[in-house]
Short mmCIF file of C-alpha atoms and ligand atoms in Angstrom, two decimals:
data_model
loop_
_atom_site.label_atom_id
_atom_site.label_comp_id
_atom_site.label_asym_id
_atom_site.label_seq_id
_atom_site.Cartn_x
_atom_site.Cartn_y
_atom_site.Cartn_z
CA UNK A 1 91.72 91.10 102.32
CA UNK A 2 88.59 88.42 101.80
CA UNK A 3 88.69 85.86 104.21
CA UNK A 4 88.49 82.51 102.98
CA UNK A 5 88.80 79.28 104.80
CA UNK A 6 91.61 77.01 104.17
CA UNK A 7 89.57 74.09 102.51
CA UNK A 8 87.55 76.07 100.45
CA UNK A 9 90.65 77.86 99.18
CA UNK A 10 92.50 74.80 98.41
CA UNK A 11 88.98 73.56 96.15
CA UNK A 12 88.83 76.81 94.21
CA UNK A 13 92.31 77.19 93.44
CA UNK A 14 92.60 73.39 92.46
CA UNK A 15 89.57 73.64 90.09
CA UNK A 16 91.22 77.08 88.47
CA UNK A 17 94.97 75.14 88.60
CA UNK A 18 94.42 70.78 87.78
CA UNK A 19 97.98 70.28 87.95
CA UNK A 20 98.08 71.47 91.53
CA UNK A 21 98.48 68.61 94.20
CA UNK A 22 95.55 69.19 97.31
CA UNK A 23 97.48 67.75 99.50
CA UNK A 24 100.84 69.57 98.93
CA UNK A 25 98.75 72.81 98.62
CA UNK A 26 97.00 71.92 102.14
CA UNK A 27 100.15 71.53 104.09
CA UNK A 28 101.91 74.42 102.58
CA UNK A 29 98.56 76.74 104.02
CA UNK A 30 98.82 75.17 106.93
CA UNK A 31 102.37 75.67 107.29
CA UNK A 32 102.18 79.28 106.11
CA UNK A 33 99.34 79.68 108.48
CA UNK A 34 101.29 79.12 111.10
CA UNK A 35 104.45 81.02 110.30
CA UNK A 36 102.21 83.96 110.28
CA UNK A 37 100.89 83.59 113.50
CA UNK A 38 104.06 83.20 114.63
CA UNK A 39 105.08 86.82 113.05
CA UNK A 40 107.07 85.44 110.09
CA UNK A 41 107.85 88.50 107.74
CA UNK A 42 108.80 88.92 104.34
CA UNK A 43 112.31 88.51 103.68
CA UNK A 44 112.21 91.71 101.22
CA UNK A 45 110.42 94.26 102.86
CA UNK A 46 110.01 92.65 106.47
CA UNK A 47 106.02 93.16 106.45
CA UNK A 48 104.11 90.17 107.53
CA UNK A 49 103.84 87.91 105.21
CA UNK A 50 100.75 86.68 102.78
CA UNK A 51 99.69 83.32 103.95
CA UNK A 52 98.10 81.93 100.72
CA UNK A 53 101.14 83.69 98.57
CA UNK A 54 103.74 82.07 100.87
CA UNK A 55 102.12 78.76 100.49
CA UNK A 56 101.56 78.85 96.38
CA UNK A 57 105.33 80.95 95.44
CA UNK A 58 107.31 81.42 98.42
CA UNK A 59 107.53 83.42 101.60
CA UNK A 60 106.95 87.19 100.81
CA UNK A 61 104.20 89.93 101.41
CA UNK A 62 102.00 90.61 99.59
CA UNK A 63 103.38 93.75 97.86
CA UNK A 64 106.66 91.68 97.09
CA UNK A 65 104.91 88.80 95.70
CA UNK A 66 102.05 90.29 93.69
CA UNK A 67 103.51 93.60 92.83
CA UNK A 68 100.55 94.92 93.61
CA UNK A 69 99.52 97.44 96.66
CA UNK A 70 95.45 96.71 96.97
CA UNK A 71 94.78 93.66 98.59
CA UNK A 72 91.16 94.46 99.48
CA UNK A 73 90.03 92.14 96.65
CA UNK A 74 92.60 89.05 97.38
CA UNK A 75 91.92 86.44 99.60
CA UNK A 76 93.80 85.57 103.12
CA UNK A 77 93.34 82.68 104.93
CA UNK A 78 90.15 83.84 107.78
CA UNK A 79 92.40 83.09 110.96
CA UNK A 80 95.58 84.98 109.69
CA UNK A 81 93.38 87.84 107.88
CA UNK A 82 94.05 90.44 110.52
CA UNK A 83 94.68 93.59 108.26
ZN1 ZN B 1 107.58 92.31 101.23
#
């Protein structure tokens, strides 16, 4: 995955998504930042979970949430992108 850091994350995905609170969004990244490090897994598959997908949907992989199988061009948040 692309490591991105949370602020910057929260300004690009507010500029592509204006209805989007910053605030909300930062405390949900945090939040799912944390759950990761603490091993939270996906409730689907049991994977660990996608920080930045957890914090925008709701807690899941990312295979579960995206559908998708390559992450190598989605971002993670840097100090959860382990994989
Ligand atoms: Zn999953």
């Amino acid at each position: 995955m692309v490591p991105i850091s949370i602020e910057k994350f929260v300004n690009k995905h507010c500029k592509n998504n204006p209805e989007e609170n910053p605030v909300h969004l930062r405390e949900s990244l945090i939040q799912a930042v944390k759950d990761k490090k603490k091993g939270a897994t996906c409730t689907n598959c049991g994977q660990e979970i996608w920080a930045i997908g957890s914090a925008v949907s709701h807690l899941g992989c990312f295979s579960c949430l995206t559908g998708e199988t390559d992450s190598s061009q989605d971002y993670e948040i840097d100090e959860v992108c382990w994989s």
